[in-house]
């Protein structure tokens, strides 16, 4: 029976395989067998070649290159790629109201398609095979680009039903229209492109959402078994506004806990201005956090990443959109995440601590934690039998 399937098998061998599996196994001279799009076997090269080479269609010697799971970027605005450089050196509210919303509100579906193409090509260049869209205006344009390029993505509509600062040309949708539109996008695009595209619900941020929108989004996402992507606790002004208008005693996360919005399919982006009690709320609910170090340094501040990881929160990494970063490399974010969080220890805990966010943890954030954050860890995020993703990086081990 094995021989009948043998023609589609490909063996990659003589590689340094970094599996990111639960035992964090690394094979210094490893081999892997791929059948169609999934991993059939993994182990020492000698064992793999002995057991499978007679049946394989193709055998590729990787010459000590490193084989990693595909990297996952958990917070990207693919529609903002054409806006790179339009919002440097301004605070978040100017960035949003004065620069980004006028740009986004003038986009057509074709603009969104082109922007996502450009963005995704850069993502692929740094090893990304899956990304979580933070929310743009034209999911159908994004979906065309993702399908063409062969990536995986969790796409989301930028959704707002309230708040200040929206451009006059932008028709504000009612709560019902927001939910209905996203259900239609789900029905049209979810599980398309051979299962590589999933559709999530988007909440732009609490300052532009009614509580009814939050709760109906929670219920609709739960019913459709999909995720919710939302910017959370980005700046002190946001927390203050929530305290003033919603009578929460500490900002966004406290309010979201109070209305029972927090759940384990929520991907919270940035999550910079949270206290220890709120870290506890996020941890207990199983909320995932996307840390975007470059965007944080440009406009937001130091997120308490070490404390969140210590509390058991699944933290992953994101580039954010081009005008928040001016780069689109998840490898740059890995570098920044390590340095920023080591440096933060000096003011947060009064000591230098080079052990804060070590390399293995950072690698975990862009692989298996990323996969858990996009609710896709049954198929991607680590190199294990039965999973789909692999990424031969062009790096030599010696
Ligand atoms: Zn964002």
PDB file of C-alpha atoms in Angstrom, residues 34-210:
ATOM      1  CA  UNK A  34       6.618  15.210   2.319  1.00  0.00           C
ATOM      2  CA  UNK A  35       3.556  13.613   0.791  1.00  0.00           C
ATOM      3  CA  UNK A  36       1.510  16.091  -1.266  1.00  0.00           C
ATOM      4  CA  UNK A  37       1.329  19.082   1.101  1.00  0.00           C
ATOM      5  CA  UNK A  38       1.948  17.389   4.437  1.00  0.00           C
ATOM      6  CA  UNK A  39       4.760  15.922   6.463  1.00  0.00           C
ATOM      7  CA  UNK A  40       4.786  12.130   6.473  1.00  0.00           C
ATOM      8  CA  UNK A  41       7.963  11.502   8.474  1.00  0.00           C
ATOM      9  CA  UNK A  42      10.759  13.424  10.172  1.00  0.00           C
ATOM     10  CA  UNK A  43      13.971  12.276  11.848  1.00  0.00           C
ATOM     11  CA  UNK A  44      17.686  11.687  11.384  1.00  0.00           C
ATOM     12  CA  UNK A  45      18.740  11.791   7.724  1.00  0.00           C
ATOM     13  CA  UNK A  46      20.156   8.262   7.883  1.00  0.00           C
ATOM     14  CA  UNK A  47      16.872   6.809   9.182  1.00  0.00           C
ATOM     15  CA  UNK A  48      14.745   8.752   6.690  1.00  0.00           C
ATOM     16  CA  UNK A  49      16.894   7.745   3.715  1.00  0.00           C
ATOM     17  CA  UNK A  50      16.983   4.107   4.849  1.00  0.00           C
ATOM     18  CA  UNK A  51      13.222   3.848   5.305  1.00  0.00           C
ATOM     19  CA  UNK A  52      11.885   6.005   2.475  1.00  0.00           C
ATOM     20  CA  UNK A  53      14.331   6.582  -0.379  1.00  0.00           C
ATOM     21  CA  UNK A  54      13.280   3.495  -2.339  1.00  0.00           C
ATOM     22  CA  UNK A  55       9.746   4.880  -2.490  1.00  0.00           C
ATOM     23  CA  UNK A  56      10.451   8.570  -3.064  1.00  0.00           C
ATOM     24  CA  UNK A  57       9.798  10.461  -6.255  1.00  0.00           C
ATOM     25  CA  UNK A  58      12.488  13.056  -5.519  1.00  0.00           C
ATOM     26  CA  UNK A  59      15.385  13.276  -3.049  1.00  0.00           C
ATOM     27  CA  UNK A  60      16.908  16.699  -2.346  1.00  0.00           C
ATOM     28  CA  UNK A  61      20.171  17.249  -0.449  1.00  0.00           C
ATOM     29  CA  UNK A  62      19.893  20.538   1.479  1.00  0.00           C
ATOM     30  CA  UNK A  63      23.646  20.768   2.153  1.00  0.00           C
ATOM     31  CA  UNK A  64      23.301  21.709   5.833  1.00  0.00           C
ATOM     32  CA  UNK A  65      20.780  24.459   5.228  1.00  0.00           C
ATOM     33  CA  UNK A  66      18.379  25.168   8.059  1.00  0.00           C
ATOM     34  CA  UNK A  67      14.806  23.955   7.731  1.00  0.00           C
ATOM     35  CA  UNK A  68      12.236  25.891   9.780  1.00  0.00           C
ATOM     36  CA  UNK A  69       8.455  26.038   9.946  1.00  0.00           C
ATOM     37  CA  UNK A  70       7.068  28.886   7.821  1.00  0.00           C
ATOM     38  CA  UNK A  71       7.016  32.111   9.839  1.00  0.00           C
ATOM     39  CA  UNK A  72       3.718  33.674  10.866  1.00  0.00           C
ATOM     40  CA  UNK A  73       3.053  37.423  11.031  1.00  0.00           C
ATOM     41  CA  UNK A  74       0.056  37.989  13.303  1.00  0.00           C
ATOM     42  CA  UNK A  75      -0.669  41.680  12.692  1.00  0.00           C
ATOM     43  CA  UNK A  76      -0.447  43.183   9.203  1.00  0.00           C
ATOM     44  CA  UNK A  77      -2.526  45.800   7.383  1.00  0.00           C
ATOM     45  CA  UNK A  78      -1.953  44.554   3.858  1.00  0.00           C
ATOM     46  CA  UNK A  79      -4.070  47.399   2.432  1.00  0.00           C
ATOM     47  CA  UNK A  80      -1.714  50.012   3.908  1.00  0.00           C
ATOM     48  CA  UNK A  81       1.292  48.960   1.835  1.00  0.00           C
ATOM     49  CA  UNK A  82       0.755  51.804  -0.667  1.00  0.00           C
ATOM     50  CA  UNK A  83       0.822  54.258   2.266  1.00  0.00           C
ATOM     51  CA  UNK A  84       4.366  53.503   3.376  1.00  0.00           C
ATOM     52  CA  UNK A  85       5.996  56.726   4.558  1.00  0.00           C
ATOM     53  CA  UNK A  86       2.828  58.846   4.773  1.00  0.00           C
ATOM     54  CA  UNK A  87       2.710  59.017   8.556  1.00  0.00           C
ATOM     55  CA  UNK A  88       6.153  59.430  10.065  1.00  0.00           C
ATOM     56  CA  UNK A  89       6.816  61.226  13.346  1.00  0.00           C
ATOM     57  CA  UNK A  90       3.228  61.831  14.436  1.00  0.00           C
ATOM     58  CA  UNK A  91       1.175  60.673  17.430  1.00  0.00           C
ATOM     59  CA  UNK A  92      -1.372  57.861  17.032  1.00  0.00           C
ATOM     60  CA  UNK A  93      -4.501  60.028  16.750  1.00  0.00           C
ATOM     61  CA  UNK A  94      -2.892  62.219  14.049  1.00  0.00           C
ATOM     62  CA  UNK A  95      -1.611  59.056  12.370  1.00  0.00           C
ATOM     63  CA  UNK A  96      -5.133  57.609  12.356  1.00  0.00           C
ATOM     64  CA  UNK A  97      -7.402  60.593  11.756  1.00  0.00           C
ATOM     65  CA  UNK A  98      -5.096  62.797   9.669  1.00  0.00           C
ATOM     66  CA  UNK A  99      -3.193  60.284   7.573  1.00  0.00           C
ATOM     67  CA  UNK A 100      -4.475  56.695   7.512  1.00  0.00           C
ATOM     68  CA  UNK A 101      -8.232  57.026   7.450  1.00  0.00           C
ATOM     69  CA  UNK A 102      -8.226  59.560   4.597  1.00  0.00           C
ATOM     70  CA  UNK A 103      -5.954  57.100   2.717  1.00  0.00           C
ATOM     71  CA  UNK A 104      -8.002  53.980   3.505  1.00  0.00           C
ATOM     72  CA  UNK A 105     -11.350  55.633   2.840  1.00  0.00           C
ATOM     73  CA  UNK A 106     -10.287  56.417  -0.728  1.00  0.00           C
ATOM     74  CA  UNK A 107      -9.171  52.905  -1.610  1.00  0.00           C
ATOM     75  CA  UNK A 108     -10.890  50.822  -4.253  1.00  0.00           C
ATOM     76  CA  UNK A 109     -10.956  47.032  -4.271  1.00  0.00           C
ATOM     77  CA  UNK A 110      -8.305  47.097  -7.011  1.00  0.00           C
ATOM     78  CA  UNK A 111      -6.060  49.311  -4.821  1.00  0.00           C
ATOM     79  CA  UNK A 112      -6.463  46.794  -2.023  1.00  0.00           C
ATOM     80  CA  UNK A 113      -5.529  43.933  -4.350  1.00  0.00           C
ATOM     81  CA  UNK A 114      -2.361  45.707  -5.518  1.00  0.00           C
ATOM     82  CA  UNK A 115      -1.435  46.779  -2.006  1.00  0.00           C
ATOM     83  CA  UNK A 116      -1.846  43.237  -0.665  1.00  0.00           C
ATOM     84  CA  UNK A 117       0.221  41.838  -3.535  1.00  0.00           C
ATOM     85  CA  UNK A 118       3.107  44.193  -2.724  1.00  0.00           C
ATOM     86  CA  UNK A 119       2.802  43.587   1.002  1.00  0.00           C
ATOM     87  CA  UNK A 120       2.635  39.821   0.686  1.00  0.00           C
ATOM     88  CA  UNK A 121       5.653  39.654  -1.636  1.00  0.00           C
ATOM     89  CA  UNK A 122       7.655  41.411   1.061  1.00  0.00           C
ATOM     90  CA  UNK A 123       6.251  39.067   3.695  1.00  0.00           C
ATOM     91  CA  UNK A 124       7.326  36.028   1.657  1.00  0.00           C
ATOM     92  CA  UNK A 125      10.786  37.569   1.292  1.00  0.00           C
ATOM     93  CA  UNK A 126      11.313  37.352   5.073  1.00  0.00           C
ATOM     94  CA  UNK A 127      10.043  33.774   5.346  1.00  0.00           C
ATOM     95  CA  UNK A 128       6.358  34.388   6.135  1.00  0.00           C
ATOM     96  CA  UNK A 129       3.891  31.778   4.887  1.00  0.00           C
ATOM     97  CA  UNK A 130       0.836  32.881   6.900  1.00  0.00           C
ATOM     98  CA  UNK A 131      -0.412  36.248   8.131  1.00  0.00           C
ATOM     99  CA  UNK A 132      -3.294  37.714  10.094  1.00  0.00           C
ATOM    100  CA  UNK A 133      -4.825  40.748   8.424  1.00  0.00           C
ATOM    101  CA  UNK A 134      -5.572  43.438  10.988  1.00  0.00           C
ATOM    102  CA  UNK A 135      -8.490  44.822   8.992  1.00  0.00           C
ATOM    103  CA  UNK A 136      -8.788  46.778   5.763  1.00  0.00           C
ATOM    104  CA  UNK A 137     -11.647  47.924   3.554  1.00  0.00           C
ATOM    105  CA  UNK A 138     -11.799  45.335   0.770  1.00  0.00           C
ATOM    106  CA  UNK A 139     -11.461  41.714   1.854  1.00  0.00           C
ATOM    107  CA  UNK A 140     -12.260  40.528  -1.687  1.00  0.00           C
ATOM    108  CA  UNK A 141      -9.210  42.415  -3.057  1.00  0.00           C
ATOM    109  CA  UNK A 142      -6.985  40.937  -0.352  1.00  0.00           C
ATOM    110  CA  UNK A 143      -8.300  37.437  -1.022  1.00  0.00           C
ATOM    111  CA  UNK A 144      -7.398  37.644  -4.752  1.00  0.00           C
ATOM    112  CA  UNK A 145      -3.796  38.523  -3.886  1.00  0.00           C
ATOM    113  CA  UNK A 146      -3.449  35.825  -1.225  1.00  0.00           C
ATOM    114  CA  UNK A 147      -4.845  33.188  -3.558  1.00  0.00           C
ATOM    115  CA  UNK A 148      -2.458  34.193  -6.338  1.00  0.00           C
ATOM    116  CA  UNK A 149       0.647  34.182  -4.129  1.00  0.00           C
ATOM    117  CA  UNK A 150       0.000  30.870  -2.370  1.00  0.00           C
ATOM    118  CA  UNK A 151       0.091  32.229   1.182  1.00  0.00           C
ATOM    119  CA  UNK A 152      -2.205  31.438   4.068  1.00  0.00           C
ATOM    120  CA  UNK A 153      -4.102  34.318   5.658  1.00  0.00           C
ATOM    121  CA  UNK A 154      -6.806  35.160   8.166  1.00  0.00           C
ATOM    122  CA  UNK A 155      -8.503  38.133   6.498  1.00  0.00           C
ATOM    123  CA  UNK A 156     -10.676  40.672   8.284  1.00  0.00           C
ATOM    124  CA  UNK A 157     -12.764  43.722   7.465  1.00  0.00           C
ATOM    125  CA  UNK A 158     -11.897  46.892   9.371  1.00  0.00           C
ATOM    126  CA  UNK A 159     -15.090  47.377  11.357  1.00  0.00           C
ATOM    127  CA  UNK A 160     -16.389  50.488  13.135  1.00  0.00           C
ATOM    128  CA  UNK A 161     -19.899  51.548  14.123  1.00  0.00           C
ATOM    129  CA  UNK A 162     -19.156  54.638  16.217  1.00  0.00           C
ATOM    130  CA  UNK A 163     -16.677  57.278  17.244  1.00  0.00           C
ATOM    131  CA  UNK A 164     -14.901  60.447  16.241  1.00  0.00           C
ATOM    132  CA  UNK A 165     -12.582  61.285  13.408  1.00  0.00           C
ATOM    133  CA  UNK A 166     -14.041  59.253  10.528  1.00  0.00           C
ATOM    134  CA  UNK A 167     -13.654  60.912   7.101  1.00  0.00           C
ATOM    135  CA  UNK A 168     -16.838  62.478   5.731  1.00  0.00           C
ATOM    136  CA  UNK A 169     -16.649  60.281   2.642  1.00  0.00           C
ATOM    137  CA  UNK A 170     -16.814  57.175   4.784  1.00  0.00           C
ATOM    138  CA  UNK A 171     -20.344  55.985   5.295  1.00  0.00           C
ATOM    139  CA  UNK A 172     -20.652  54.861   8.881  1.00  0.00           C
ATOM    140  CA  UNK A 173     -22.273  51.451   9.048  1.00  0.00           C
ATOM    141  CA  UNK A 174     -24.821  50.501  11.664  1.00  0.00           C
ATOM    142  CA  UNK A 175     -24.029  47.660  14.038  1.00  0.00           C
ATOM    143  CA  UNK A 176     -26.316  45.312  12.121  1.00  0.00           C
ATOM    144  CA  UNK A 177     -24.678  46.243   8.807  1.00  0.00           C
ATOM    145  CA  UNK A 178     -21.221  45.605  10.277  1.00  0.00           C
ATOM    146  CA  UNK A 179     -22.152  42.086  11.355  1.00  0.00           C
ATOM    147  CA  UNK A 180     -24.073  41.312   8.169  1.00  0.00           C
ATOM    148  CA  UNK A 181     -21.235  42.440   5.882  1.00  0.00           C
ATOM    149  CA  UNK A 182     -18.719  40.266   7.727  1.00  0.00           C
ATOM    150  CA  UNK A 183     -21.000  37.230   7.609  1.00  0.00           C
ATOM    151  CA  UNK A 184     -21.291  37.742   3.846  1.00  0.00           C
ATOM    152  CA  UNK A 185     -17.490  37.942   3.530  1.00  0.00           C
ATOM    153  CA  UNK A 186     -17.206  34.784   5.613  1.00  0.00           C
ATOM    154  CA  UNK A 187     -19.647  32.949   3.357  1.00  0.00           C
ATOM    155  CA  UNK A 188     -17.846  34.162   0.221  1.00  0.00           C
ATOM    156  CA  UNK A 189     -14.200  33.656   1.149  1.00  0.00           C
ATOM    157  CA  UNK A 190     -13.802  31.412   4.206  1.00  0.00           C
ATOM    158  CA  UNK A 191     -11.924  28.223   3.406  1.00  0.00           C
ATOM    159  CA  UNK A 192     -11.277  29.258  -0.196  1.00  0.00           C
ATOM    160  CA  UNK A 193      -7.917  28.985  -2.049  1.00  0.00           C
ATOM    161  CA  UNK A 194      -7.624  25.291  -1.157  1.00  0.00           C
ATOM    162  CA  UNK A 195      -8.305  26.110   2.494  1.00  0.00           C
ATOM    163  CA  UNK A 196      -5.559  28.744   2.705  1.00  0.00           C
ATOM    164  CA  UNK A 197      -7.900  31.691   3.295  1.00  0.00           C
ATOM    165  CA  UNK A 198      -9.921  32.049   6.456  1.00  0.00           C
ATOM    166  CA  UNK A 199     -12.188  34.959   7.268  1.00  0.00           C
ATOM    167  CA  UNK A 200     -12.184  36.463  10.740  1.00  0.00           C
ATOM    168  CA  UNK A 201     -14.227  39.219  12.343  1.00  0.00           C
ATOM    169  CA  UNK A 202     -12.517  42.596  12.776  1.00  0.00           C
ATOM    170  CA  UNK A 203     -12.945  45.266  15.429  1.00  0.00           C
ATOM    171  CA  UNK A 204     -10.807  48.292  14.578  1.00  0.00           C
ATOM    172  CA  UNK A 205     -10.570  49.476  18.174  1.00  0.00           C
ATOM    173  CA  UNK A 206     -12.787  50.181  21.168  1.00  0.00           C
ATOM    174  CA  UNK A 207     -12.931  53.938  20.486  1.00  0.00           C
ATOM    175  CA  UNK A 208     -14.901  53.187  17.311  1.00  0.00           C
ATOM    176  CA  UNK A 209     -17.083  50.364  18.577  1.00  0.00           C
ATOM    177  CA  UNK A 210     -20.276  50.230  20.557  1.00  0.00           C
TER     178      UNK A 210
END
